[in-house]
CSV table of C-alpha atoms in Angstrom, one decimal:
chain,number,residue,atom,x,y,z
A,146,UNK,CA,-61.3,153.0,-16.1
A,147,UNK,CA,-65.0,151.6,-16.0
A,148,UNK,CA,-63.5,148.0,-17.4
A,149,UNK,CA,-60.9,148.5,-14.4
A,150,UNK,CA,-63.2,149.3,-11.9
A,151,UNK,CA,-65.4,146.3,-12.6
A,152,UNK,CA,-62.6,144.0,-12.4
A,153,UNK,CA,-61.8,144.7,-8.9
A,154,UNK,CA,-65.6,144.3,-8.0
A,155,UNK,CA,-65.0,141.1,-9.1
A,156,UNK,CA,-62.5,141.0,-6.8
A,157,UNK,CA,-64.5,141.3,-4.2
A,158,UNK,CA,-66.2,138.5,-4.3
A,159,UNK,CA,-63.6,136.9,-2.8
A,160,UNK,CA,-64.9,138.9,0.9
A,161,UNK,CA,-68.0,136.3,0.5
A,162,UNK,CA,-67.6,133.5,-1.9
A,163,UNK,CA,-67.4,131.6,2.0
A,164,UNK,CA,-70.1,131.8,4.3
A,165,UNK,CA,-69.5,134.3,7.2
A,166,UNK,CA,-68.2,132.5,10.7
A,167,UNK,CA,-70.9,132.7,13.4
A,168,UNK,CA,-70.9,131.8,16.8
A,169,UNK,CA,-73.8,129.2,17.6
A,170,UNK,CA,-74.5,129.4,21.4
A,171,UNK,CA,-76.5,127.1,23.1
A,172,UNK,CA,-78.8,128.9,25.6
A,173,UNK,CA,-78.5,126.1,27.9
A,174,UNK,CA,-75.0,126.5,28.5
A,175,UNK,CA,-74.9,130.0,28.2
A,176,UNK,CA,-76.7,130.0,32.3
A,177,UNK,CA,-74.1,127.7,33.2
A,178,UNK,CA,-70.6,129.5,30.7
A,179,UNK,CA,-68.6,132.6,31.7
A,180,UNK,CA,-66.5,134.7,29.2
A,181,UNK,CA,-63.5,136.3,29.5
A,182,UNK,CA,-63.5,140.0,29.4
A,183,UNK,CA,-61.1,143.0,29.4
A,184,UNK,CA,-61.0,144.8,33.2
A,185,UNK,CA,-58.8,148.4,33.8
A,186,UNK,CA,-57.3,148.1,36.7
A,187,UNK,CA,-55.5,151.4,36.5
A,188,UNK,CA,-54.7,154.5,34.6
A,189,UNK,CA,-52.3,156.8,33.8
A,190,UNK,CA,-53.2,160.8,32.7
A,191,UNK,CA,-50.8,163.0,30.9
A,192,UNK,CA,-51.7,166.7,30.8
A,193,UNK,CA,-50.7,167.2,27.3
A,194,UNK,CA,-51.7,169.6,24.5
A,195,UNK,CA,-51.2,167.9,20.6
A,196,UNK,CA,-51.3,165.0,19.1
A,197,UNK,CA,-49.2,162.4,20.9
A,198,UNK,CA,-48.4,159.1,19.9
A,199,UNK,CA,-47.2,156.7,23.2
A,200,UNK,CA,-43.8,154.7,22.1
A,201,UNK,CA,-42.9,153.0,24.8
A,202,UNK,CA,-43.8,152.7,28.8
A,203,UNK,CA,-41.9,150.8,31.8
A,204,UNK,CA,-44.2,149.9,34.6
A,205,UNK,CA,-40.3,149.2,37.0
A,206,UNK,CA,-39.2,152.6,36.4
A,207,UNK,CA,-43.2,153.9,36.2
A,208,UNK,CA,-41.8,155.8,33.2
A,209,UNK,CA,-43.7,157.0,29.8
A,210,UNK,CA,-42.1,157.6,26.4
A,211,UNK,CA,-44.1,159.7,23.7
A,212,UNK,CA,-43.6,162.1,20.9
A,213,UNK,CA,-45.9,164.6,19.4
A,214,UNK,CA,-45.0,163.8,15.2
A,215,UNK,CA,-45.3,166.9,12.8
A,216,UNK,CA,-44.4,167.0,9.5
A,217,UNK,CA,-41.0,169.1,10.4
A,218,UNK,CA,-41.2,168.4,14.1
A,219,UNK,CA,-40.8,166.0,16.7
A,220,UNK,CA,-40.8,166.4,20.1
A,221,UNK,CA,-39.6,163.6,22.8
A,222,UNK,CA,-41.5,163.8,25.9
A,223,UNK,CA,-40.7,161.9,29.1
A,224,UNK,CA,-43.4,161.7,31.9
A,225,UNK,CA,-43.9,159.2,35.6
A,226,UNK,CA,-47.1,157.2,36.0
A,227,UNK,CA,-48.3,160.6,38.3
A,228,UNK,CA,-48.7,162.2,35.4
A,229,UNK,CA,-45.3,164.8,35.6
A,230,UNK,CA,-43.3,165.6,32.3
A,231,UNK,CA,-39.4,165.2,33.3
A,232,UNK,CA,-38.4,166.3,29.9
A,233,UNK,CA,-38.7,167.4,26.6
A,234,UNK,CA,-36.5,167.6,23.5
A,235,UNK,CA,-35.8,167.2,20.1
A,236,UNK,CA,-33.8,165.0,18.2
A,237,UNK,CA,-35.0,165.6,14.6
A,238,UNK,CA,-32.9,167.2,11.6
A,239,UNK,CA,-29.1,168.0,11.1
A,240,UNK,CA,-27.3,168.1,14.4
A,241,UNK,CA,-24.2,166.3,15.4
A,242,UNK,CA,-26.4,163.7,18.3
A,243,UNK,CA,-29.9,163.7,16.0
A,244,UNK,CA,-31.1,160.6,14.6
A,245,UNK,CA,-32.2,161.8,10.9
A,246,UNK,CA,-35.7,159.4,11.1
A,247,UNK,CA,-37.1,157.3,12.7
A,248,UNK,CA,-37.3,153.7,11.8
A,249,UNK,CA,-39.5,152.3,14.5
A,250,UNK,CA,-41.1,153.8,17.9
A,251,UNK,CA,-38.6,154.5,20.5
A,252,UNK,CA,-37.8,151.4,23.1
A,253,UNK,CA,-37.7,151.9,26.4
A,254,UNK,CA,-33.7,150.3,27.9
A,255,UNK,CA,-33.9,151.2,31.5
A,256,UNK,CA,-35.0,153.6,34.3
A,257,UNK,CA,-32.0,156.0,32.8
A,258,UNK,CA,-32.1,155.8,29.0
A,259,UNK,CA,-34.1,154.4,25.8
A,260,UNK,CA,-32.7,153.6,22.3
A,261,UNK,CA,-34.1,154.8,18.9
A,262,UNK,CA,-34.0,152.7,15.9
A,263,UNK,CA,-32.9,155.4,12.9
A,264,UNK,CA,-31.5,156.5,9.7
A,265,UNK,CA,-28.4,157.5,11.8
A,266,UNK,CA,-27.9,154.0,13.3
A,267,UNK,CA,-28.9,152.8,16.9
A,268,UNK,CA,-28.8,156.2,18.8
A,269,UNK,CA,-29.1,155.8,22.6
A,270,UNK,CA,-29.8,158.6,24.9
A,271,UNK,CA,-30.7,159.2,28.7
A,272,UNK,CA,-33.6,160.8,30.3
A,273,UNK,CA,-32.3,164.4,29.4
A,274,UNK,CA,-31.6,164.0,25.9
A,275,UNK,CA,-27.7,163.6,26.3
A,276,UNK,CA,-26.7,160.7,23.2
A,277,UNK,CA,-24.8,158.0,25.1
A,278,UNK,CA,-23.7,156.3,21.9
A,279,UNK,CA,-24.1,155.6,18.6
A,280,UNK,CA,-24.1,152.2,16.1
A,281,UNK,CA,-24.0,152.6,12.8
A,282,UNK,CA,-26.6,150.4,10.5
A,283,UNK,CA,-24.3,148.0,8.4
A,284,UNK,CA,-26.6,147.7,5.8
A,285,UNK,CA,-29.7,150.7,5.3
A,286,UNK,CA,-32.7,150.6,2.9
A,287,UNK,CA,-35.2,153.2,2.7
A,288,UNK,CA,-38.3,151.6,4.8
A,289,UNK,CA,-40.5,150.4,2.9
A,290,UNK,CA,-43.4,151.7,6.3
A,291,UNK,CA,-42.9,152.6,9.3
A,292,UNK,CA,-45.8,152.3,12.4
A,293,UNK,CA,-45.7,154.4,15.0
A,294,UNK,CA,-47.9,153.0,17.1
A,295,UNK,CA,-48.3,152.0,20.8
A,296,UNK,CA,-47.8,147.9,20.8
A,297,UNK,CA,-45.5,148.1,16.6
A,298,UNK,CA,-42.4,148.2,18.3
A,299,UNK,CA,-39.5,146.7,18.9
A,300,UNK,CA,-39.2,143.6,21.2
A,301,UNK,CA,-36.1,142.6,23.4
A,302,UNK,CA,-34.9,138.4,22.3
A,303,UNK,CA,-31.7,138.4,24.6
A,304,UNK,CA,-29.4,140.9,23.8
A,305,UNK,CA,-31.4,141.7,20.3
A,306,UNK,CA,-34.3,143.0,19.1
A,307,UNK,CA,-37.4,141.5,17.1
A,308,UNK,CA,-38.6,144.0,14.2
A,309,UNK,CA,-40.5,144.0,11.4
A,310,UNK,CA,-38.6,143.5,7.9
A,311,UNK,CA,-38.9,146.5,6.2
A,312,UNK,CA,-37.7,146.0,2.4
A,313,UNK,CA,-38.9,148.7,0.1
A,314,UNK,CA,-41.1,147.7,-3.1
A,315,UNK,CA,-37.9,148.8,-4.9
A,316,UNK,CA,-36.3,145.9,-4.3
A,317,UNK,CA,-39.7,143.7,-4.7
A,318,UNK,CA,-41.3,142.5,-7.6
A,319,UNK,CA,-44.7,141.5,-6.5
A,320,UNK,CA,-45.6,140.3,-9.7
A,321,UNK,CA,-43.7,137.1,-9.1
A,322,UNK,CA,-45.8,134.8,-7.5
A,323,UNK,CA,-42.5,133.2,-6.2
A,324,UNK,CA,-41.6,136.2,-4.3
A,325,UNK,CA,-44.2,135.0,-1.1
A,326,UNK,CA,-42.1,132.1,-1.0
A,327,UNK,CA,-38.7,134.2,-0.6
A,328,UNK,CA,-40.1,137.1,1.8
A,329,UNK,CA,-38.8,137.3,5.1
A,330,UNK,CA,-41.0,139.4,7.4
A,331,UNK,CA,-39.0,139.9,10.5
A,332,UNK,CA,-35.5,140.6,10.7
A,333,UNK,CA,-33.4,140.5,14.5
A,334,UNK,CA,-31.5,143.4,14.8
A,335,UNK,CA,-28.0,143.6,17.1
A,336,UNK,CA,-27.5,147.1,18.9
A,337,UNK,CA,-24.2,146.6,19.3
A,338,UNK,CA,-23.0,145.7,16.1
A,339,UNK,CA,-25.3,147.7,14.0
A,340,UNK,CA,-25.9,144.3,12.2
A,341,UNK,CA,-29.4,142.9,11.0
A,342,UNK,CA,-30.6,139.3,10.1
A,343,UNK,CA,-33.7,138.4,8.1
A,344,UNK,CA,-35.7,135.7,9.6
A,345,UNK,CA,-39.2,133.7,9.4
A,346,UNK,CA,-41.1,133.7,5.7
A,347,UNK,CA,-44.3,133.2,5.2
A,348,UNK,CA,-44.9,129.6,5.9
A,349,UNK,CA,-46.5,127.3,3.5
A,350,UNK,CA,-49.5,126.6,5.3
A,351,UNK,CA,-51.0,130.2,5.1
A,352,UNK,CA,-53.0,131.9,2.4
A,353,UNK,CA,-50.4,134.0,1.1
A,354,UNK,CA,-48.9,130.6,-0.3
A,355,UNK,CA,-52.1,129.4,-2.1
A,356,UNK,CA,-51.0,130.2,-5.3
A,357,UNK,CA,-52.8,133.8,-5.4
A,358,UNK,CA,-51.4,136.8,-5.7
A,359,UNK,CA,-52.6,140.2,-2.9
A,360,UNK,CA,-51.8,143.6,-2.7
A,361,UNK,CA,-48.6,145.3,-1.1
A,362,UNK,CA,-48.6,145.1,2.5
A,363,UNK,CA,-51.4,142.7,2.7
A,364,UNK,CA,-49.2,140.4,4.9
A,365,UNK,CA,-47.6,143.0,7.3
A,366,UNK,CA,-46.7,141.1,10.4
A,367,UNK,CA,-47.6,141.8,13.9
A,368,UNK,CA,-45.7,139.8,16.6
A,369,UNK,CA,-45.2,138.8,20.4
A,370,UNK,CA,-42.7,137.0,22.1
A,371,UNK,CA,-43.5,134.9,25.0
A,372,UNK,CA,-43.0,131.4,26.2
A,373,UNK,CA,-39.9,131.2,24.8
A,374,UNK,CA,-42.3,131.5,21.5
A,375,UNK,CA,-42.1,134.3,18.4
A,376,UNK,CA,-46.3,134.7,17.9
A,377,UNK,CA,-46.5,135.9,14.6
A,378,UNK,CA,-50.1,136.9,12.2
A,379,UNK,CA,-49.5,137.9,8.6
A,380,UNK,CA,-51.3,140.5,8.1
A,381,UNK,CA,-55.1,139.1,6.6
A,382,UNK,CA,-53.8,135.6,7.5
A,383,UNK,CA,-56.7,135.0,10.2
A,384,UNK,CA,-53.9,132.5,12.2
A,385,UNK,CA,-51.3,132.9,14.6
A,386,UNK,CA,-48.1,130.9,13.8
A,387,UNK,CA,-45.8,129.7,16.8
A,388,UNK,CA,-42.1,130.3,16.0
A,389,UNK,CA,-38.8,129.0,17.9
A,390,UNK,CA,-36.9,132.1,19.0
A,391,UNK,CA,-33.7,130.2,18.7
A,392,UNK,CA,-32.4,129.6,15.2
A,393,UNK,CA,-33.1,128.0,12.9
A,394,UNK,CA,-36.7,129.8,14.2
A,395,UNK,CA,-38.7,127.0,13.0
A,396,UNK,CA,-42.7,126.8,13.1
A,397,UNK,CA,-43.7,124.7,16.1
A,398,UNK,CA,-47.5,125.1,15.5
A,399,UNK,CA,-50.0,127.2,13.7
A,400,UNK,CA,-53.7,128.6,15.4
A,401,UNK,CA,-56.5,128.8,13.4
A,402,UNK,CA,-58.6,132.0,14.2
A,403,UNK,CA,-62.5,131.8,13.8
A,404,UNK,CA,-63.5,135.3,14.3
A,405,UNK,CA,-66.7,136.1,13.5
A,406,UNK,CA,-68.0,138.6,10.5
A,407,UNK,CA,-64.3,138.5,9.5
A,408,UNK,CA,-64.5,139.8,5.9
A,409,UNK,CA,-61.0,139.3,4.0
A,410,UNK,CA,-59.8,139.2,0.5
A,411,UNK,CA,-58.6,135.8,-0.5
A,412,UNK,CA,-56.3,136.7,-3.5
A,413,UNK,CA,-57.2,136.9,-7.0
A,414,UNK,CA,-55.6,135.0,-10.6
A,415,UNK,CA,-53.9,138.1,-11.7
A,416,UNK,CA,-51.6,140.5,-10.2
A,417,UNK,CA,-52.3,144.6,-10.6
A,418,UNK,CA,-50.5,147.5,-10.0
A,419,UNK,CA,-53.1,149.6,-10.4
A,420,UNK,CA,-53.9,152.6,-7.3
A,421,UNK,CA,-57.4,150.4,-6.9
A,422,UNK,CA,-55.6,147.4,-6.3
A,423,UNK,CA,-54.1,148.7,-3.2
A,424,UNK,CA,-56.9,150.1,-2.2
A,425,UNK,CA,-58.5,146.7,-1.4
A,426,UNK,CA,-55.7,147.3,1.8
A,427,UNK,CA,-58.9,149.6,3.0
A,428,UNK,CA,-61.4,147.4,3.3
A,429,UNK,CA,-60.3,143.8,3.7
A,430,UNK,CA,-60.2,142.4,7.2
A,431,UNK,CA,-56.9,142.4,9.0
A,432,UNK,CA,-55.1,141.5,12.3
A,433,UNK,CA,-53.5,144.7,14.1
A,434,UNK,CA,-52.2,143.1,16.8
A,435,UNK,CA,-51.7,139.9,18.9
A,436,UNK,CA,-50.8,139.6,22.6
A,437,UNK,CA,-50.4,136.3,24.7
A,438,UNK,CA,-51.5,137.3,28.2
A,439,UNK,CA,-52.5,134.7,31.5
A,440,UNK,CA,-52.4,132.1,29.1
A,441,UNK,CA,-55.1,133.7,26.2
A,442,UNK,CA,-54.6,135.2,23.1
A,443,UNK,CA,-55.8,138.9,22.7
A,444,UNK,CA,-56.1,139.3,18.7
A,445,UNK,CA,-57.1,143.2,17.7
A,446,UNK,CA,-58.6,143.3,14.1
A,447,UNK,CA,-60.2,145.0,11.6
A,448,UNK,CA,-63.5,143.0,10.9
A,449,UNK,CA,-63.3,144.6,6.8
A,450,UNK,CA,-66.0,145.3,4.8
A,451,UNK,CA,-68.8,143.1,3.9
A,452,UNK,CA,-69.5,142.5,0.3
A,453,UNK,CA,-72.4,145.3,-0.1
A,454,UNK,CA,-70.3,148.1,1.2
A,455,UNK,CA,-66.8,147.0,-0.5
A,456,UNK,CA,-68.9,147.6,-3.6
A,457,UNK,CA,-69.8,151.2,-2.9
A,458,UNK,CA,-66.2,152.1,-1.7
A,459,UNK,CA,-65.1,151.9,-5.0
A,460,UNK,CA,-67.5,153.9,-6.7
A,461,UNK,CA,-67.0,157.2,-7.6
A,462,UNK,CA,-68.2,159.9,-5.2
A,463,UNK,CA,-67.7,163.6,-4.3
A,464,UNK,CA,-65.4,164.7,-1.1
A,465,UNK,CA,-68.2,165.2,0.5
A,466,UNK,CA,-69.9,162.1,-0.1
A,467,UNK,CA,-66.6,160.1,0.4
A,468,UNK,CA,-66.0,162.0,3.9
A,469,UNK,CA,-69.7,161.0,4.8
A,470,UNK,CA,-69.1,157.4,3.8
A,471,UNK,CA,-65.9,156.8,5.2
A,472,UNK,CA,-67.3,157.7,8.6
A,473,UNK,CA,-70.2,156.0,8.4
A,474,UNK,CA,-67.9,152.8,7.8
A,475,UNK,CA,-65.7,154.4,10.9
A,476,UNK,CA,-69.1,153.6,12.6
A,477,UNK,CA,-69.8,150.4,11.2
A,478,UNK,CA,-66.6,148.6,11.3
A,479,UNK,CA,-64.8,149.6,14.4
A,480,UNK,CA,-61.7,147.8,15.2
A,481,UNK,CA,-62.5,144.7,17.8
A,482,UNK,CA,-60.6,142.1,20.2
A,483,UNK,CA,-61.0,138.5,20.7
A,484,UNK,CA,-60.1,136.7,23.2
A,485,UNK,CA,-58.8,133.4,22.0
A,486,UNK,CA,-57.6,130.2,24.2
A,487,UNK,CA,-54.6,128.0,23.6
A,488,UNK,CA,-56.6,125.2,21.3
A,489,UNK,CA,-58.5,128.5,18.9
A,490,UNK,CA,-62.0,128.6,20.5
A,491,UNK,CA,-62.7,132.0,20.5
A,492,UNK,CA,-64.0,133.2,24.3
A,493,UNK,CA,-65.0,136.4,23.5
A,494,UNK,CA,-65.5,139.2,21.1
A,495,UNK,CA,-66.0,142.7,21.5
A,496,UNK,CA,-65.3,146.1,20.8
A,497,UNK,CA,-63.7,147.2,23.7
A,498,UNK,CA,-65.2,150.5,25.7
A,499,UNK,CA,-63.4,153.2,25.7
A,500,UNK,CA,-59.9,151.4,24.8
A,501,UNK,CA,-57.8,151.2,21.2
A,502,UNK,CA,-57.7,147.8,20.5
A,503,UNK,CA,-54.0,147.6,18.3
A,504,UNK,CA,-52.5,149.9,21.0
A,505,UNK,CA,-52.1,146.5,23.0
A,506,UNK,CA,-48.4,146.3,24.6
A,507,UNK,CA,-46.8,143.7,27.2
A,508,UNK,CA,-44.3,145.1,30.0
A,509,UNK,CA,-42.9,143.3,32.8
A,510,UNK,CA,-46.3,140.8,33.1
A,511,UNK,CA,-48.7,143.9,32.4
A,512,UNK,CA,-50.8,144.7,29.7
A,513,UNK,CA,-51.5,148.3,28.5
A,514,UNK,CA,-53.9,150.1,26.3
A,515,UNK,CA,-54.8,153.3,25.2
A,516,UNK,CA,-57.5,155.4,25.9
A,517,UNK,CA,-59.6,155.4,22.2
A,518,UNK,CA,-60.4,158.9,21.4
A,519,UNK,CA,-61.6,161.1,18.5
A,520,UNK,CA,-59.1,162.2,16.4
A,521,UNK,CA,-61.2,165.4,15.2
A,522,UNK,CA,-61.0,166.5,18.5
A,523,UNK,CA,-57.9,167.8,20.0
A,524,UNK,CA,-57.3,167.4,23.5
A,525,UNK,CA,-55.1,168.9,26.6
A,526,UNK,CA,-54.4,165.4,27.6
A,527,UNK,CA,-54.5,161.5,27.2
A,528,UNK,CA,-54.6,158.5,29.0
A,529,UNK,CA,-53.1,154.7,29.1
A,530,UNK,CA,-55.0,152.1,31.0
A,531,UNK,CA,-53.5,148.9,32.8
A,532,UNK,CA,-55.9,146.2,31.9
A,533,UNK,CA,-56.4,142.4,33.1
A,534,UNK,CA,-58.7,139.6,32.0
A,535,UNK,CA,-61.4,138.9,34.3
A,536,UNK,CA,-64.5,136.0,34.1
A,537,UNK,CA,-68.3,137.0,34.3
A,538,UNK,CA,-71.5,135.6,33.3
């Protein structure tokens, strides 16, 4: 275990073996410069006791969709942008109009009805709970994860939808170094048919094709669509690659991204299945989300550890002592946005006050966010904020 251990310490060399990106500012400029910054504009409160998790939201029908998840219960919850909860229910286990589980977070169709993505197939229901139909999935794998998350889900492109590709490691053999070449990462999935079409691999630009090999998942995609554009990062892959979204989906044009303190593993020799492997998932810098909004990029990320602290992560420690360091790290590392423009300069970078950064999600022109809040501490409501870009000094 000791030889094990020091092997993926090795490992993490590969956080630092490059010097870390800084920002040089010259202080002449900086009287003359403005920045781009994150503004709320507006705000919705939901009196709500437990744990919710905010699927969807329509600004034309001023409509909210959220569940409260527990391990053998899930409740659906409907509320306005006043605040008011128009219904409740529950779609979960073996009834004749339930969905079995979820695949993705629910999407949001119109001012009269939304559509879950399930084991049971594309379920659609209205705003009471009544099922309007059912499509059965033509082809169903066991996920291989599912993120239910405000800003993870699906995306209309025409009368389909955009998702993630969720293969299980069953089917995967990540030990073949060939298998980043023959991924697909998102898949276009028909409602009506119950068909779905892999599309977009990892193209051979990025790091993931570098002849290295990375842990499971460390190329999880996050996408937008916009300007008639699929905006895709992989995962680690500090760069956002510009897609067609009309077959064949080719790349029209990659973004560098030059955050700053952006610690990420850069692949190692030899591939490992072993638990500590994985774990490197923890620690290394990753992109959570990516939203093109008035013509900038917002990129939410995970900054990962620097070299120092990757180092202590891994050795052993108590609960205690591994409760006191992972908060500590909570501390250290939060989760920031940068504001990129169309060419890659990065405008700004912050950690945004009082907002979750990969809760980012585009409806109808607007831009939403959730209200960050401490998950140790259970509250009897929650909010969603509607946020613009403004210029200051």
């Amino acid at each position: 275990m000791k030889t094990r251990l020091l092997v993926f310490l090795n490992l993490l060399l590969f956080f630092s073996c490059n010097p870390k990106n800084k920002l040089v500012i010259d202080t002449d400029e900086l009287k003359l410069s403005k920045v781009i910054a994150l503004q709320k504009l507006d705000s919705i409160r939901i009196d709500y006791l437990g744990k919710s998790t905010i699927h969807d939201l329509d600004p034309e029908s001023r409509t909210v969709l959220f569940m409260e998840h527990k391990e053998s219960f899930e409740q659906i919850i409907i509320a306005d942008f006043d605040g008011k909860i128009l219904s409740s229910f529950s779609k979960l286990g073996d009834i004749p109009d339930g969905y079995g589980r979820l695949i993705s977070t629910l999407r949001i169709i119109d001012a009269n009805s939304f559509i879950a993505y399930a084991y049971n197939g594309f379920m659609t229901y209205n705003k009471e709970g009544k099922a309007l139909s059912r499509v059965k999935l033509i082809e169903f794998h066991t996920p291989n994860y599912v993120p239910m998350l405000m800003g993870y889900g699906l995306e209309k492109i025409g009368e389909k939808y955009l998702y993630i590709n969720q293969d299980s490691p069953v089917n995967n053999d990540y030990s073949d170094i060939n298998r980043y070449s023959e991924m697909y990462l998102l898949d276009l999935l028909n409602p009506a048919t119950g068909e779905k079409e892999p599309i977009i691999k990892i193209p051979e630009s990025s790091i993931f094709r570098n002849g290295k090999y990375f842990f499971r998942n460390a190329w999880d995609p996050v996408f937008h669509l916009a300007d008639n554009k699929i905006y895709v990062a992989f995962g680690l892959d500090p760069t956002i690659y510009a897609f067609d979204d009309n077959a064949p989906y080719t790349l029209d044009f990659s973004l560098p991204l030059n955050l700053p303190e952006y610690n990420y593993f850069k692949g190692t020799d030899e591939y490992s299945d072993d638990f500590s492997f994985f774990g490197l998932r923890f620690i290394s810098g990753m992109i959570l989300n990516v939203k093109k909004f008035d013509g900038y990029f917002l990129v939410a990320y995970f900054p990962g550890y620097d070299l120092m602290d990757a180092e202590i992560y891994f050795e052993n420690k108590s609960p205690e002592e591994a409760k006191i360091f992972r908060d500590s790290m909570q501390q250290k590392y939060p989760s920031r946005i940068a504001i990129v423009d169309s060419i890659g300069n990065v405008i700004n970078d912050f950690v945004p006050k009082g907002l979750e950064p990969r809760s980012m999600l585009v409806r109808n022109g607007e831009l939403w966010m959730m209200e960050k809040s401490d998950e140790e501490i259970e509250r009897d409501y929650f909010r969603l904020f509607k946020v613009g870009l403004k210029s200051e000094n």
